[in-house]
C-alpha cells in the first residue's frame, strides 16, 4: 500500500507532489500525460490546395480574356454596322450631287467614270463627308466615313461591280435608284432612311 505522506508537526498532512501518485496496486502508469506531438500538415493536401487556387485563378483570367475579346468583337461589328449603312447612303447622295454640279463640259459618262477612278480625292474625303457626319444621328466621324467610302465606291468603272451603278449614274437615274443599287441590293443596308431621317433634308440640301 502507498505510504501516507508525512505531516508537519501540528498541521494537516501534506499533499503528495503532483505526478507522484500511482494508480492501482500493481503501479500501472505514472499518472503523467505524455505530450502529444503537433500534427504536421500533409504536404499532398497543401499541394492540392495550391493547385486548386492556381486553377481557379487561371480560370478567372481565361474567362476575363474571353469576355474582353467577345466585347471587342461585338463592338467592332456594331461599329462597322453603325458606319456602313449611313456612309453608303451619304455616298450615294454625294455622287449624285457631284455629278449634277460638274461644270467641266465633259459627257456624263466621262464625269461619272472620273468620279469613280479618282474616288480617293474627289469623293471619299473627310472634308466632303463632314457635311453628313455632322448631321446624322448619332453623329459619325468623317475620317471613318471616308475610309468606308473607299470600300463602297468601286475601284474601277470598268469592273463588273461598277456596272450597275455606273449605268444608273450615266442614265441620270434618281438618287433613290443609285442608293438602292449601292446600298440595299449590295447588303450594306437592311433598310434605307425615310425622307425625314435623311441628314440633308433639315438643311435645305435636298437633291
mmCIF file of C-alpha atoms in Angstrom:
data_model
loop_
_atom_site.group_PDB
_atom_site.id
_atom_site.type_symbol
_atom_site.label_atom_id
_atom_site.label_comp_id
_atom_site.label_asym_id
_atom_site.label_seq_id
_atom_site.Cartn_x
_atom_site.Cartn_y
_atom_site.Cartn_z
ATOM 1 C CA UNK A 1 0.000 0.000 0.000
ATOM 2 C CA UNK A 2 1.038 3.634 -0.542
ATOM 3 C CA UNK A 3 2.924 5.232 2.301
ATOM 4 C CA UNK A 4 0.956 8.167 3.685
ATOM 5 C CA UNK A 5 2.678 11.488 3.325
ATOM 6 C CA UNK A 6 4.431 12.798 6.379
ATOM 7 C CA UNK A 7 2.718 15.568 8.190
ATOM 8 C CA UNK A 8 4.248 18.637 9.614
ATOM 9 C CA UNK A 9 4.079 18.780 13.390
ATOM 10 C CA UNK A 10 0.784 20.244 14.467
ATOM 11 C CA UNK A 11 -0.501 20.573 10.916
ATOM 12 C CA UNK A 12 -2.500 18.676 8.295
ATOM 13 C CA UNK A 13 -0.799 16.049 6.188
ATOM 14 C CA UNK A 14 0.978 17.306 3.083
ATOM 15 C CA UNK A 15 -0.401 16.524 -0.326
ATOM 16 C CA UNK A 16 1.839 14.319 -2.402
ATOM 17 C CA UNK A 17 3.803 16.030 -5.200
ATOM 18 C CA UNK A 18 1.881 16.280 -8.472
ATOM 19 C CA UNK A 19 2.529 13.393 -10.720
ATOM 20 C CA UNK A 20 3.900 11.124 -7.959
ATOM 21 C CA UNK A 21 0.653 9.284 -7.321
ATOM 22 C CA UNK A 22 0.456 5.747 -8.604
ATOM 23 C CA UNK A 23 -2.712 4.026 -9.583
ATOM 24 C CA UNK A 24 -3.617 0.553 -8.542
ATOM 25 C CA UNK A 25 -1.768 -1.950 -6.561
ATOM 26 C CA UNK A 26 0.356 -3.016 -9.486
ATOM 27 C CA UNK A 27 1.578 0.573 -10.135
ATOM 28 C CA UNK A 28 0.417 0.853 -13.752
ATOM 29 C CA UNK A 29 1.180 4.268 -15.218
ATOM 30 C CA UNK A 30 2.750 7.242 -13.573
ATOM 31 C CA UNK A 31 -0.310 9.481 -13.902
ATOM 32 C CA UNK A 32 1.609 11.972 -16.098
ATOM 33 C CA UNK A 33 0.041 12.537 -19.518
ATOM 34 C CA UNK A 34 2.547 12.209 -22.298
ATOM 35 C CA UNK A 35 2.872 15.322 -24.521
ATOM 36 C CA UNK A 36 1.309 14.754 -27.907
ATOM 37 C CA UNK A 37 3.451 15.894 -30.903
ATOM 38 C CA UNK A 38 1.976 18.589 -33.174
ATOM 39 C CA UNK A 39 0.492 17.205 -36.350
ATOM 40 C CA UNK A 40 2.309 18.392 -39.422
ATOM 41 C CA UNK A 41 0.162 19.315 -42.448
ATOM 42 C CA UNK A 42 0.030 16.717 -45.124
ATOM 43 C CA UNK A 43 2.207 18.003 -48.000
ATOM 44 C CA UNK A 44 -0.104 16.426 -50.545
ATOM 45 C CA UNK A 45 -3.077 18.313 -49.154
ATOM 46 C CA UNK A 46 -1.190 21.630 -49.222
ATOM 47 C CA UNK A 47 -0.045 20.934 -52.754
ATOM 48 C CA UNK A 48 -3.560 20.146 -53.879
ATOM 49 C CA UNK A 49 -4.784 23.338 -52.246
ATOM 50 C CA UNK A 50 -2.256 25.415 -54.143
ATOM 51 C CA UNK A 51 -3.159 23.652 -57.352
ATOM 52 C CA UNK A 52 -6.838 24.345 -56.776
ATOM 53 C CA UNK A 53 -6.138 28.036 -56.146
ATOM 54 C CA UNK A 54 -3.987 28.242 -59.274
ATOM 55 C CA UNK A 55 -6.633 26.563 -61.361
ATOM 56 C CA UNK A 56 -9.246 28.985 -60.097
ATOM 57 C CA UNK A 57 -7.010 31.953 -60.864
ATOM 58 C CA UNK A 58 -6.294 30.664 -64.367
ATOM 59 C CA UNK A 59 -9.994 30.065 -64.931
ATOM 60 C CA UNK A 60 -10.846 33.616 -63.868
ATOM 61 C CA UNK A 61 -8.120 35.078 -66.105
ATOM 62 C CA UNK A 62 -9.264 32.962 -69.058
ATOM 63 C CA UNK A 63 -12.883 33.950 -68.522
ATOM 64 C CA UNK A 64 -11.992 37.648 -68.333
ATOM 65 C CA UNK A 65 -9.952 37.331 -71.537
ATOM 66 C CA UNK A 66 -12.804 35.635 -73.392
ATOM 67 C CA UNK A 67 -15.265 38.283 -72.222
ATOM 68 C CA UNK A 68 -12.922 41.098 -73.260
ATOM 69 C CA UNK A 69 -12.358 39.585 -76.714
ATOM 70 C CA UNK A 70 -16.078 38.986 -77.188
ATOM 71 C CA UNK A 71 -16.894 42.539 -76.186
ATOM 72 C CA UNK A 72 -14.234 43.927 -78.535
ATOM 73 C CA UNK A 73 -15.530 41.797 -81.414
ATOM 74 C CA UNK A 74 -19.123 42.851 -80.794
ATOM 75 C CA UNK A 75 -18.059 46.491 -80.620
ATOM 76 C CA UNK A 76 -16.176 46.151 -83.887
ATOM 77 C CA UNK A 77 -19.188 44.568 -85.586
ATOM 78 C CA UNK A 78 -21.514 47.205 -84.161
ATOM 79 C CA UNK A 79 -19.121 49.969 -85.225
ATOM 80 C CA UNK A 80 -18.973 48.544 -88.740
ATOM 81 C CA UNK A 81 -22.766 48.379 -88.974
ATOM 82 C CA UNK A 82 -23.201 51.834 -87.495
ATOM 83 C CA UNK A 83 -20.906 53.332 -90.142
ATOM 84 C CA UNK A 84 -21.508 51.186 -93.219
ATOM 85 C CA UNK A 85 -25.154 51.928 -93.964
ATOM 86 C CA UNK A 86 -25.174 55.659 -93.115
ATOM 87 C CA UNK A 87 -21.953 56.123 -95.078
ATOM 88 C CA UNK A 88 -23.322 54.249 -98.078
ATOM 89 C CA UNK A 89 -26.458 56.381 -98.258
ATOM 90 C CA UNK A 90 -24.405 59.543 -97.791
ATOM 91 C CA UNK A 91 -22.033 58.493 -100.579
ATOM 92 C CA UNK A 92 -24.954 57.844 -102.937
ATOM 93 C CA UNK A 93 -26.229 61.349 -102.194
ATOM 94 C CA UNK A 94 -22.753 62.815 -102.690
ATOM 95 C CA UNK A 95 -22.171 61.024 -106.011
ATOM 96 C CA UNK A 96 -25.383 62.398 -107.472
ATOM 97 C CA UNK A 97 -24.611 65.846 -106.077
ATOM 98 C CA UNK A 98 -21.124 65.845 -107.633
ATOM 99 C CA UNK A 99 -22.456 64.670 -110.983
ATOM 100 C CA UNK A 100 -25.063 67.414 -111.043
ATOM 101 C CA UNK A 101 -22.627 70.125 -110.020
ATOM 102 C CA UNK A 102 -19.907 69.227 -112.557
ATOM 103 C CA UNK A 103 -19.049 72.130 -114.833
ATOM 104 C CA UNK A 104 -16.208 70.556 -116.796
ATOM 105 C CA UNK A 105 -18.198 70.239 -120.004
ATOM 106 C CA UNK A 106 -17.393 66.540 -120.231
ATOM 107 C CA UNK A 107 -20.034 63.962 -121.029
ATOM 108 C CA UNK A 108 -21.976 62.430 -118.147
ATOM 109 C CA UNK A 109 -20.200 59.131 -118.745
ATOM 110 C CA UNK A 110 -16.805 60.802 -118.511
ATOM 111 C CA UNK A 111 -17.780 62.686 -115.348
ATOM 112 C CA UNK A 112 -19.051 59.557 -113.602
ATOM 113 C CA UNK A 113 -16.049 57.445 -114.635
ATOM 114 C CA UNK A 114 -13.729 60.157 -113.380
ATOM 115 C CA UNK A 115 -15.503 60.287 -110.003
ATOM 116 C CA UNK A 116 -15.100 56.532 -109.593
ATOM 117 C CA UNK A 117 -11.489 56.422 -110.818
ATOM 118 C CA UNK A 118 -10.447 59.319 -108.573
ATOM 119 C CA UNK A 119 -12.698 58.433 -105.635
ATOM 120 C CA UNK A 120 -9.908 58.874 -103.075
ATOM 121 C CA UNK A 121 -9.611 62.590 -103.834
ATOM 122 C CA UNK A 122 -12.950 63.518 -105.410
ATOM 123 C CA UNK A 123 -15.483 61.546 -103.355
ATOM 124 C CA UNK A 124 -14.101 59.730 -100.329
ATOM 125 C CA UNK A 125 -12.571 62.579 -98.351
ATOM 126 C CA UNK A 126 -13.262 63.644 -94.785
ATOM 127 C CA UNK A 127 -13.878 67.201 -95.985
ATOM 128 C CA UNK A 128 -16.692 66.164 -98.328
ATOM 129 C CA UNK A 129 -18.229 63.692 -95.886
ATOM 130 C CA UNK A 130 -18.104 66.018 -92.871
ATOM 131 C CA UNK A 131 -21.414 67.549 -94.022
ATOM 132 C CA UNK A 132 -23.074 64.156 -93.483
ATOM 133 C CA UNK A 133 -21.066 63.120 -90.421
ATOM 134 C CA UNK A 134 -22.253 66.209 -88.525
ATOM 135 C CA UNK A 135 -25.916 65.731 -89.436
ATOM 136 C CA UNK A 136 -26.615 62.032 -88.985
ATOM 137 C CA UNK A 137 -27.968 60.783 -85.663
ATOM 138 C CA UNK A 138 -25.862 59.858 -83.822
ATOM 139 C CA UNK A 139 -23.024 61.917 -85.277
ATOM 140 C CA UNK A 140 -20.246 59.999 -87.016
ATOM 141 C CA UNK A 141 -16.554 60.556 -87.590
ATOM 142 C CA UNK A 142 -15.813 61.963 -91.054
ATOM 143 C CA UNK A 143 -12.449 60.179 -91.267
ATOM 144 C CA UNK A 144 -14.069 56.798 -90.606
ATOM 145 C CA UNK A 145 -16.769 57.579 -93.167
ATOM 146 C CA UNK A 146 -14.082 58.381 -95.735
ATOM 147 C CA UNK A 147 -12.439 55.027 -95.070
ATOM 148 C CA UNK A 148 -15.757 53.196 -95.504
ATOM 149 C CA UNK A 149 -16.476 55.205 -98.640
ATOM 150 C CA UNK A 150 -13.412 53.723 -100.339
ATOM 151 C CA UNK A 151 -14.850 50.246 -99.803
ATOM 152 C CA UNK A 152 -18.265 51.288 -101.117
ATOM 153 C CA UNK A 153 -17.351 53.087 -104.346
ATOM 154 C CA UNK A 154 -15.962 50.622 -106.942
ATOM 155 C CA UNK A 155 -12.220 50.821 -107.585
ATOM 156 C CA UNK A 156 -12.561 50.918 -111.348
ATOM 157 C CA UNK A 157 -15.507 51.993 -113.562
ATOM 158 C CA UNK A 158 -14.728 49.074 -115.862
ATOM 159 C CA UNK A 159 -15.167 46.466 -113.146
ATOM 160 C CA UNK A 160 -18.284 44.326 -113.167
ATOM 161 C CA UNK A 161 -19.081 45.550 -109.652
ATOM 162 C CA UNK A 162 -19.320 49.094 -111.029
ATOM 163 C CA UNK A 163 -21.542 48.227 -113.984
ATOM 164 C CA UNK A 164 -24.975 48.794 -112.461
ATOM 165 C CA UNK A 165 -24.202 51.944 -110.505
ATOM 166 C CA UNK A 166 -22.269 53.385 -113.470
ATOM 167 C CA UNK A 167 -25.165 52.748 -115.839
ATOM 168 C CA UNK A 168 -27.667 54.299 -113.435
ATOM 169 C CA UNK A 169 -25.471 57.363 -112.896
ATOM 170 C CA UNK A 170 -24.874 57.867 -116.617
ATOM 171 C CA UNK A 171 -28.610 57.468 -117.303
ATOM 172 C CA UNK A 172 -29.221 60.154 -114.639
ATOM 173 C CA UNK A 173 -31.476 57.877 -112.636
ATOM 174 C CA UNK A 174 -32.997 59.301 -109.437
ATOM 175 C CA UNK A 175 -30.848 59.241 -106.336
ATOM 176 C CA UNK A 176 -33.190 56.654 -104.804
ATOM 177 C CA UNK A 177 -32.202 54.236 -107.598
ATOM 178 C CA UNK A 178 -28.492 54.854 -107.009
ATOM 179 C CA UNK A 179 -28.957 54.297 -103.273
ATOM 180 C CA UNK A 180 -30.899 51.095 -103.869
ATOM 181 C CA UNK A 181 -28.151 49.650 -106.102
ATOM 182 C CA UNK A 182 -25.237 50.824 -103.979
ATOM 183 C CA UNK A 183 -26.632 50.125 -100.515
ATOM 184 C CA UNK A 184 -29.716 47.921 -100.443
ATOM 185 C CA UNK A 185 -29.003 45.376 -103.177
ATOM 186 C CA UNK A 186 -25.397 45.059 -102.017
ATOM 187 C CA UNK A 187 -26.500 44.182 -98.478
ATOM 188 C CA UNK A 188 -24.784 47.212 -96.962
ATOM 189 C CA UNK A 189 -28.137 48.340 -95.602
ATOM 190 C CA UNK A 190 -31.070 46.354 -94.286
ATOM 191 C CA UNK A 191 -33.341 49.347 -94.805
ATOM 192 C CA UNK A 192 -32.919 52.878 -96.050
ATOM 193 C CA UNK A 193 -33.600 56.164 -94.314
ATOM 194 C CA UNK A 194 -37.064 57.573 -94.548
ATOM 195 C CA UNK A 195 -37.151 61.050 -96.042
ATOM 196 C CA UNK A 196 -37.408 62.640 -92.600
ATOM 197 C CA UNK A 197 -34.305 60.708 -91.465
ATOM 198 C CA UNK A 198 -32.098 61.869 -94.330
ATOM 199 C CA UNK A 199 -29.467 64.172 -92.807
ATOM 200 C CA UNK A 200 -29.540 66.682 -95.661
ATOM 201 C CA UNK A 201 -33.308 67.267 -95.508
ATOM 202 C CA UNK A 202 -33.185 69.559 -92.483
ATOM 203 C CA UNK A 203 -30.526 71.733 -94.038
ATOM 204 C CA UNK A 204 -32.293 72.578 -97.272
ATOM 205 C CA UNK A 205 -29.910 70.434 -99.278
ATOM 206 C CA UNK A 206 -32.388 68.085 -100.926
ATOM 207 C CA UNK A 207 -31.466 66.899 -104.398
#
